[in-house]
Short mmCIF file of C-alpha atoms and ligand atoms in Angstrom, two decimals:
data_model
loop_
_atom_site.label_atom_id
_atom_site.label_comp_id
_atom_site.label_asym_id
_atom_site.label_seq_id
_atom_site.Cartn_x
_atom_site.Cartn_y
_atom_site.Cartn_z
CA UNK A 17 31.12 8.58 31.95
CA UNK A 18 29.72 9.72 28.64
CA UNK A 19 26.14 11.41 27.93
CA UNK A 20 24.74 11.85 24.54
CA UNK A 21 21.40 12.57 22.97
CA UNK A 22 19.80 11.30 20.03
CA UNK A 23 22.55 8.69 19.85
CA UNK A 24 22.59 5.94 17.01
CA UNK A 25 22.65 2.38 18.44
CA UNK A 26 23.51 0.73 15.21
CA UNK A 27 27.00 -0.11 16.25
CA UNK A 28 25.47 -1.49 19.56
CA UNK A 29 23.13 -4.07 18.38
CA UNK A 30 24.44 -7.05 16.68
CA UNK A 31 21.43 -7.21 14.19
CA UNK A 32 23.03 -3.99 12.91
CA UNK A 33 19.63 -2.15 12.59
CA UNK A 34 19.22 1.53 12.75
CA UNK A 35 17.67 2.87 15.91
CA UNK A 36 18.50 5.97 17.88
CA UNK A 37 18.27 6.50 21.66
CA UNK A 38 16.74 9.68 23.06
CA UNK A 39 19.61 9.54 25.64
CA UNK A 40 22.59 7.41 26.00
CA UNK A 41 24.99 7.17 29.00
CA UNK A 42 28.10 5.22 29.15
CA UNK A 43 29.62 4.23 32.41
CA UNK A 44 33.09 3.10 33.08
CA UNK A 45 32.95 2.57 36.90
CA UNK A 46 30.57 1.57 39.62
CA UNK A 47 31.05 4.84 41.19
CA UNK A 48 29.88 6.81 38.00
CA UNK A 49 26.78 4.75 38.07
CA UNK A 50 25.85 5.29 41.82
CA UNK A 51 26.88 9.07 41.17
CA UNK A 52 24.46 9.30 38.06
CA UNK A 53 21.52 7.66 39.63
CA UNK A 54 21.88 9.52 42.84
CA UNK A 55 21.18 12.60 40.98
CA UNK A 56 17.87 11.29 39.87
CA UNK A 57 18.56 11.93 35.99
CA UNK A 58 16.27 9.10 35.23
CA UNK A 59 13.13 10.51 36.89
CA UNK A 60 10.18 8.78 35.14
CA UNK A 61 12.14 7.91 32.05
CA UNK A 62 12.15 4.72 30.14
CA UNK A 63 15.29 3.00 30.39
CA UNK A 64 17.21 -0.04 28.86
CA UNK A 65 20.32 -1.39 30.19
CA UNK A 66 22.51 -2.42 27.25
CA UNK A 67 25.11 -5.16 27.47
CA UNK A 68 26.68 -6.38 24.16
CA UNK A 69 23.45 -5.80 22.17
CA UNK A 70 23.44 -9.30 20.85
CA UNK A 71 20.07 -10.30 22.20
CA UNK A 72 18.07 -7.43 21.25
CA UNK A 73 15.90 -6.34 18.18
CA UNK A 74 15.21 -2.50 17.97
CA UNK A 75 11.97 -1.94 15.94
CA UNK A 76 11.97 1.79 16.54
CA UNK A 77 13.77 4.61 18.08
CA UNK A 78 14.08 4.43 21.83
CA UNK A 79 12.55 7.37 23.61
CA UNK A 80 14.09 6.75 26.89
CA UNK A 81 17.77 6.49 28.26
CA UNK A 82 20.05 3.78 27.26
CA UNK A 83 22.32 2.90 30.24
CA UNK A 84 25.47 1.11 29.11
CA UNK A 85 27.88 -0.15 31.80
CA UNK A 86 31.17 -0.66 30.11
CA UNK A 87 33.11 -1.67 33.44
CA UNK A 88 36.16 -3.84 32.47
CA UNK A 89 38.48 -6.13 34.75
CA UNK A 90 38.96 -9.70 35.34
CA UNK A 91 40.38 -10.52 38.74
CA UNK A 92 40.89 -13.79 40.79
CA UNK A 93 39.36 -13.18 44.22
CA UNK A 94 39.87 -16.63 45.80
CA UNK A 95 41.73 -19.99 45.14
CA UNK A 96 41.17 -23.44 46.78
CA UNK A 97 42.47 -26.65 46.02
CA UNK A 98 39.75 -27.52 43.54
CA UNK A 99 38.24 -24.22 42.60
CA UNK A 100 38.93 -20.61 41.60
CA UNK A 101 36.57 -17.75 41.98
CA UNK A 102 36.95 -15.02 39.30
CA UNK A 103 35.31 -11.55 39.32
CA UNK A 104 34.65 -10.27 36.03
CA UNK A 105 33.18 -6.84 35.22
CA UNK A 106 29.77 -6.68 33.36
CA UNK A 107 31.53 -4.78 30.38
CA UNK A 108 33.96 -7.32 29.64
CA UNK A 109 33.41 -9.28 26.34
CA UNK A 110 31.97 -13.00 27.44
CA UNK A 111 34.32 -14.87 24.94
CA UNK A 112 37.25 -12.88 26.34
CA UNK A 113 36.50 -14.38 29.64
CA UNK A 114 36.33 -17.81 28.40
CA UNK A 115 39.45 -17.57 26.55
CA UNK A 116 41.02 -16.15 29.72
CA UNK A 117 39.69 -19.25 31.80
CA UNK A 118 40.83 -21.75 29.24
CA UNK A 119 44.21 -20.21 29.08
CA UNK A 120 44.60 -20.38 32.76
CA UNK A 121 43.51 -24.08 32.80
CA UNK A 122 40.07 -23.49 34.69
CA UNK A 123 37.24 -25.56 33.54
CA UNK A 124 33.55 -24.87 33.49
CA UNK A 125 32.71 -22.34 30.84
CA UNK A 126 34.60 -23.62 27.98
CA UNK A 127 31.37 -25.01 26.16
CA UNK A 128 30.21 -21.35 26.14
CA UNK A 129 32.97 -20.41 23.94
CA UNK A 130 32.23 -17.76 21.15
CA UNK A 131 28.84 -16.78 22.49
CA UNK A 132 28.37 -12.88 21.53
CA UNK A 133 27.74 -10.56 24.29
CA UNK A 134 28.87 -9.28 27.50
CA UNK A 135 29.64 -10.73 30.98
CA UNK A 136 26.75 -8.73 32.63
CA UNK A 137 24.33 -10.06 29.92
CA UNK A 138 25.27 -13.61 30.57
CA UNK A 139 23.42 -13.57 33.90
CA UNK A 140 20.48 -11.75 32.73
CA UNK A 141 20.08 -14.37 29.98
CA UNK A 142 21.41 -17.29 31.68
CA UNK A 143 23.30 -18.18 28.35
CA UNK A 144 23.76 -21.70 27.45
CA UNK A 145 25.23 -23.94 24.76
CA UNK A 146 26.20 -27.49 24.41
CA UNK A 147 24.93 -28.73 27.44
CA UNK A 148 26.07 -26.12 29.91
CA UNK A 149 24.27 -23.18 31.31
CA UNK A 150 26.07 -20.22 32.94
CA UNK A 151 23.80 -20.51 36.07
CA UNK A 152 25.78 -23.43 37.17
CA UNK A 153 29.05 -21.40 37.29
CA UNK A 154 27.64 -18.34 38.84
CA UNK A 155 28.70 -17.73 42.48
CA UNK A 156 27.18 -14.24 42.79
CA UNK A 157 25.89 -11.37 40.98
CA UNK A 158 26.86 -7.69 41.74
CA UNK A 159 24.56 -4.96 40.64
CA UNK A 160 23.39 -1.40 41.63
CA UNK A 161 19.84 -0.88 42.18
CA UNK A 162 18.53 1.85 39.99
CA UNK A 163 15.65 3.30 42.23
CA UNK A 164 17.97 3.56 45.49
CA UNK A 165 21.45 3.61 44.15
CA UNK A 166 23.26 1.23 46.26
CA UNK A 167 25.35 -1.90 45.51
CA UNK A 168 23.66 -5.15 46.05
CA UNK A 169 24.64 -8.69 45.73
CA UNK A 170 22.51 -11.70 44.41
CA UNK A 171 23.19 -15.45 44.85
CA UNK A 172 21.94 -17.96 42.22
CA UNK A 173 19.03 -18.84 44.45
CA UNK A 174 17.86 -15.25 44.43
CA UNK A 175 18.11 -14.96 40.57
CA UNK A 176 15.67 -17.74 39.64
CA UNK A 177 17.83 -18.82 36.75
CA UNK A 178 15.88 -20.75 33.96
CA UNK A 179 16.04 -21.57 30.32
CA UNK A 180 17.50 -18.32 28.85
CA UNK A 181 15.74 -16.51 31.89
CA UNK A 182 16.16 -15.03 35.16
CA UNK A 183 14.64 -12.41 37.48
CA UNK A 184 16.91 -9.66 35.85
CA UNK A 185 14.83 -10.39 32.61
CA UNK A 186 11.57 -11.12 34.52
CA UNK A 187 10.34 -9.40 37.53
CA UNK A 188 13.43 -7.33 38.14
CA UNK A 189 13.68 -6.08 34.57
CA UNK A 190 14.82 -2.47 34.46
CA UNK A 191 15.59 -2.49 38.19
CA UNK A 192 19.30 -3.15 38.50
CA UNK A 193 22.28 -2.41 36.44
CA UNK A 194 24.77 -5.61 36.73
CA UNK A 195 28.18 -4.43 37.54
CA UNK A 196 30.17 -7.58 37.91
CA UNK A 197 29.68 -11.56 37.89
CA UNK A 198 31.63 -13.89 40.08
CA UNK A 199 32.25 -17.20 38.62
CA UNK A 200 33.37 -20.50 40.40
CA UNK A 201 35.55 -22.51 38.06
CA UNK A 202 37.23 -25.72 38.36
CA UNK A 203 41.00 -26.14 38.66
CA UNK A 204 40.51 -29.68 37.53
CA UNK A 205 38.34 -29.70 34.44
CA UNK A 206 35.45 -32.00 34.46
CA UNK A 207 34.26 -32.12 30.85
CA UNK A 208 30.69 -31.88 29.44
CA UNK A 209 30.61 -33.89 26.30
CA UNK A 210 27.13 -35.20 26.17
CA UNK A 211 25.71 -32.87 23.71
CA UNK A 212 25.63 -34.50 20.38
CA UNK A 213 28.63 -34.00 18.35
CA UNK A 214 30.73 -32.31 20.95
CA UNK A 215 32.90 -35.39 22.19
CA UNK A 216 33.49 -36.54 18.43
CA UNK A 217 34.64 -32.86 17.44
CA UNK A 218 37.08 -32.98 20.46
CA UNK A 219 38.48 -36.26 19.55
CA UNK A 220 39.25 -35.23 16.12
CA UNK A 221 41.54 -32.64 17.53
CA UNK A 222 43.38 -35.01 19.83
CA UNK A 223 43.62 -35.03 23.67
CA UNK A 224 40.82 -34.08 25.95
CA UNK A 225 41.85 -30.58 27.01
CA UNK A 226 40.21 -27.32 27.71
CA UNK A 227 41.92 -25.94 24.62
CA UNK A 228 40.65 -28.72 22.44
CA UNK A 229 37.20 -28.45 23.93
CA UNK A 230 37.16 -24.62 23.25
CA UNK A 231 38.36 -25.16 19.54
CA UNK A 232 35.82 -27.80 18.90
CA UNK A 233 33.03 -25.60 20.26
CA UNK A 234 34.31 -22.68 18.20
CA UNK A 235 34.47 -24.86 14.89
CA UNK A 236 30.86 -26.30 15.57
CA UNK A 237 29.49 -22.78 16.12
CA UNK A 238 31.38 -21.45 13.08
CA UNK A 239 29.91 -24.29 10.94
CA UNK A 240 26.39 -23.37 11.81
CA UNK A 241 26.05 -19.77 13.14
CA UNK A 242 26.79 -16.72 11.13
CA UNK A 243 29.29 -14.43 12.57
CA UNK A 244 27.60 -11.05 13.69
CA UNK A 245 30.72 -9.16 12.71
CA UNK A 246 30.06 -10.11 9.12
CA UNK A 247 26.25 -10.65 8.97
CA UNK A 248 23.76 -8.95 11.47
CA UNK A 249 22.10 -11.55 13.63
CA UNK A 250 21.16 -12.22 17.45
CA UNK A 251 21.84 -16.07 17.51
CA UNK A 252 18.78 -17.97 18.15
CA UNK A 253 15.77 -15.81 17.73
CA UNK A 254 13.20 -18.20 19.26
CA UNK A 255 13.57 -20.52 22.43
CA UNK A 256 13.07 -24.12 21.73
CA UNK A 257 9.66 -25.00 22.92
CA UNK A 258 9.31 -27.30 26.02
CA UNK A 259 6.39 -29.86 25.72
CA UNK A 260 4.98 -32.72 27.81
CA UNK A 261 5.42 -36.39 26.94
CA UNK A 262 1.90 -36.76 25.75
CA UNK A 263 2.40 -34.00 23.09
CA UNK A 264 5.73 -35.31 22.42
CA UNK A 265 4.57 -38.75 21.58
CA UNK A 266 1.64 -37.26 19.17
CA UNK A 267 4.49 -35.16 17.47
CA UNK A 268 6.77 -38.12 17.04
CA UNK A 269 4.00 -40.29 15.51
CA UNK A 270 4.17 -37.98 12.51
CA UNK A 271 7.76 -36.69 12.79
CA UNK A 272 9.71 -39.60 13.94
CA UNK A 273 13.12 -37.56 13.33
CA UNK A 274 11.93 -34.61 15.49
CA UNK A 275 15.11 -33.90 17.79
CA UNK A 276 13.93 -33.73 21.33
CA UNK A 277 15.87 -33.45 24.70
CA UNK A 278 14.41 -34.73 27.95
CA UNK A 279 14.15 -32.08 30.75
CA UNK A 280 12.93 -34.17 33.52
CA UNK A 281 9.37 -34.01 34.88
CA UNK A 282 8.07 -35.58 31.67
CA UNK A 283 9.17 -32.33 29.77
CA UNK A 284 10.90 -32.25 26.56
CA UNK A 285 12.71 -29.45 24.62
CA UNK A 286 12.13 -29.83 21.01
CA UNK A 287 14.25 -28.24 18.33
CA UNK A 288 12.70 -25.07 16.89
CA UNK A 289 15.09 -24.99 14.30
CA UNK A 290 14.08 -28.32 12.86
CA UNK A 291 10.25 -27.15 13.08
CA UNK A 292 11.26 -24.23 11.14
CA UNK A 293 13.07 -26.12 8.60
CA UNK A 294 10.41 -28.53 8.19
CA UNK A 295 8.00 -25.60 7.37
CA UNK A 296 10.24 -24.81 4.42
CA UNK A 297 11.50 -21.42 5.98
CA UNK A 298 15.13 -22.39 6.08
CA UNK A 299 17.23 -19.95 3.87
CA UNK A 300 14.27 -17.99 2.78
CA UNK A 301 14.30 -14.23 2.88
CA UNK A 302 11.52 -11.54 3.02
CA UNK A 303 13.31 -8.37 1.67
CA UNK A 304 16.47 -7.77 3.48
CA UNK A 305 15.80 -10.04 6.23
CA UNK A 306 16.15 -13.84 6.19
CA UNK A 307 16.13 -17.20 8.00
CA UNK A 308 19.63 -18.48 8.08
CA UNK A 309 20.47 -21.20 5.58
CA UNK A 310 22.60 -23.30 7.99
CA UNK A 311 20.54 -22.74 11.19
CA UNK A 312 17.00 -21.83 10.82
CA UNK A 313 16.53 -20.79 14.41
CA UNK A 314 18.64 -17.64 13.43
CA UNK A 315 17.21 -14.60 11.76
CA UNK A 316 19.76 -12.55 9.73
CA UNK A 317 19.96 -9.02 8.53
CA UNK A 318 21.17 -9.28 4.76
CA UNK A 319 22.01 -5.67 4.70
CA UNK A 320 20.05 -2.56 5.51
CA UNK A 321 17.08 -4.27 7.07
CA UNK A 322 14.94 -2.57 9.60
CA UNK A 323 13.98 -4.01 12.96
CA UNK A 324 10.42 -4.12 11.87
CA UNK A 325 11.30 -6.06 8.77
CA UNK A 326 13.09 -8.61 10.89
CA UNK A 327 10.13 -8.81 13.35
CA UNK A 328 7.70 -9.08 10.44
CA UNK A 329 9.70 -11.92 9.14
CA UNK A 330 9.79 -13.66 12.50
CA UNK A 331 6.13 -13.33 12.88
CA UNK A 332 5.83 -15.18 9.42
CA UNK A 333 7.94 -17.96 10.56
CA UNK A 334 6.09 -18.27 13.96
CA UNK A 335 2.82 -18.43 11.90
CA UNK A 336 4.07 -21.27 9.80
CA UNK A 337 5.20 -23.34 12.72
CA UNK A 338 1.84 -22.67 14.58
CA UNK A 339 0.01 -23.83 11.30
CA UNK A 340 1.90 -26.94 10.91
CA UNK A 341 2.67 -28.12 14.36
CA UNK A 342 0.23 -26.21 16.53
CA UNK A 343 3.14 -24.75 18.45
CA UNK A 344 3.71 -21.16 19.43
CA UNK A 345 7.55 -20.11 19.70
CA UNK A 346 8.45 -17.89 22.23
CA UNK A 347 11.16 -15.16 21.33
CA UNK A 348 14.32 -15.49 22.80
CA UNK A 349 15.34 -12.07 21.55
CA UNK A 350 14.15 -8.88 23.44
CA UNK A 351 11.88 -6.65 21.07
CA UNK A 352 12.62 -3.04 22.05
CA UNK A 353 10.27 -0.36 20.74
N1 LIG B 12 18.10 -28.40 13.48
C1 LIG B 12 17.50 -28.50 12.24
N2 LIG B 12 17.55 -27.55 11.25
C2 LIG B 12 18.10 -26.33 11.73
C3 LIG B 12 18.64 -26.20 12.99
C4 LIG B 12 18.58 -27.27 14.00
O1 LIG B 12 17.16 -29.74 11.95
O2 LIG B 12 17.96 -25.45 10.98
C5 LIG B 12 18.16 -29.69 14.45
C6 LIG B 12 19.74 -29.94 14.46
O3 LIG B 12 20.05 -30.96 13.36
C7 LIG B 12 19.72 -30.58 15.92
C8 LIG B 12 18.80 -29.88 16.66
O4 LIG B 12 18.05 -29.22 15.68
O5 LIG B 12 19.28 -31.89 15.81
C9 LIG B 12 19.27 -28.80 17.62
O6 LIG B 12 20.22 -28.02 16.72
P1 LIG B 12 21.56 -27.09 17.55
O7 LIG B 12 22.40 -28.22 18.08
O8 LIG B 12 22.06 -26.41 16.42
O9 LIG B 12 20.83 -26.17 18.69
P2 LIG B 12 19.65 -25.58 18.73
O10 LIG B 12 18.74 -26.14 19.64
O11 LIG B 12 19.02 -25.03 17.58
C10 LIG B 12 20.36 -24.32 20.96
C11 LIG B 12 20.62 -22.96 21.60
C12 LIG B 12 21.79 -22.24 20.92
C13 LIG B 12 23.04 -23.12 21.39
C14 LIG B 12 22.84 -24.65 20.73
C15 LIG B 12 23.86 -25.59 21.22
C16 LIG B 12 18.48 -22.18 22.14
C17 LIG B 12 17.22 -21.15 21.81
N3 LIG B 12 19.42 -22.09 21.23
O12 LIG B 12 20.00 -24.24 19.66
O13 LIG B 12 21.92 -21.13 21.55
O14 LIG B 12 24.07 -22.70 20.74
O15 LIG B 12 21.66 -25.18 21.30
O16 LIG B 12 23.74 -25.88 22.56
O17 LIG B 12 18.26 -22.76 23.01
C18 LIG B 12 21.43 -18.86 21.46
O18 LIG B 12 20.84 -18.87 22.37
O19 LIG B 12 21.41 -17.74 20.80
C19 LIG B 12 22.07 -19.75 20.74
C20 LIG B 12 22.70 -19.85 19.64
#
């Protein structure tokens, strides 16, 4: 365990904005967490559980305590003929887990290749990409309750996973520290290739193998999404709005090429990146913050931007989408003040 005060979070957020935490605690084991919480160090303080920092925008210093579980380890805990269960600790890098699963020949999470962030955050956020959401692979989530430091387990039905959401992000926010996630993967992969462009990208590489699917996803992502190691960003800044069939019909009359994806129940997800591009914001900058030039749903730090500058840019973009399409975009990124 490591405890620091007035600690810079610049290296711990992928937007690479400057922000200091009044207190920062790094944990390397479950016991350290239980011990720390048991001593009531947090009494009344604001707190933030940090993962890979890839879905956060700090717009100010954080005057509470940042709790950073960096627990490591990936273990196979059960094997059956069709499936394997792997327990990954929350501080593992998400893509390292995907690489490990693919190299082992276990299918299910290969479409989630290269998503930045930690294993713990994958469950908070219900990460998703290219037709797969992590909720469908989660067997259980292990956590420690902050108020009453004991280990708890949650099953998918408890977590209310939705589109980039879960109880951990909603009504349980700030109540648990996720310590590990158990994933149920397939020993005989069943590929998810329905998302536009995925199947053809794999076919270009050759055989339908886990390795080729991973490689195809990596190249699709690299062709559109900025690498946070090179340019500060947090992936999609907004969620894709979900509208009903009536509203979609109205929009399609004026914009027949609007990309949309049926969600069941007469609901349709429409591409926010397309809406933003249509408003003329793709590639535009405001000071040191910009809308990415290859994927308008991603905002980037051109270098030295403050969190507030990025937030202000996002508000301009949202205002433009509202004015043109009457749709208010919801942030995917968590704004921390
Ligand atoms: N589009 C545009 N202009 C743009 C961006 C997109 O016209 O600037 C169009 C594309 O041509 C395509 C459609 O919008 O027809 C969808 O684009 P894309 O496949 O790039 O996906 P997205 O809906 O913009 C979502 C996720 C991504 C995920 C991809 C692939 C959300 C908020 N974002 O983006 O997730 O990688 O699908 O599944 O759901 C993230 O959550 O941080 C993230 C990157």
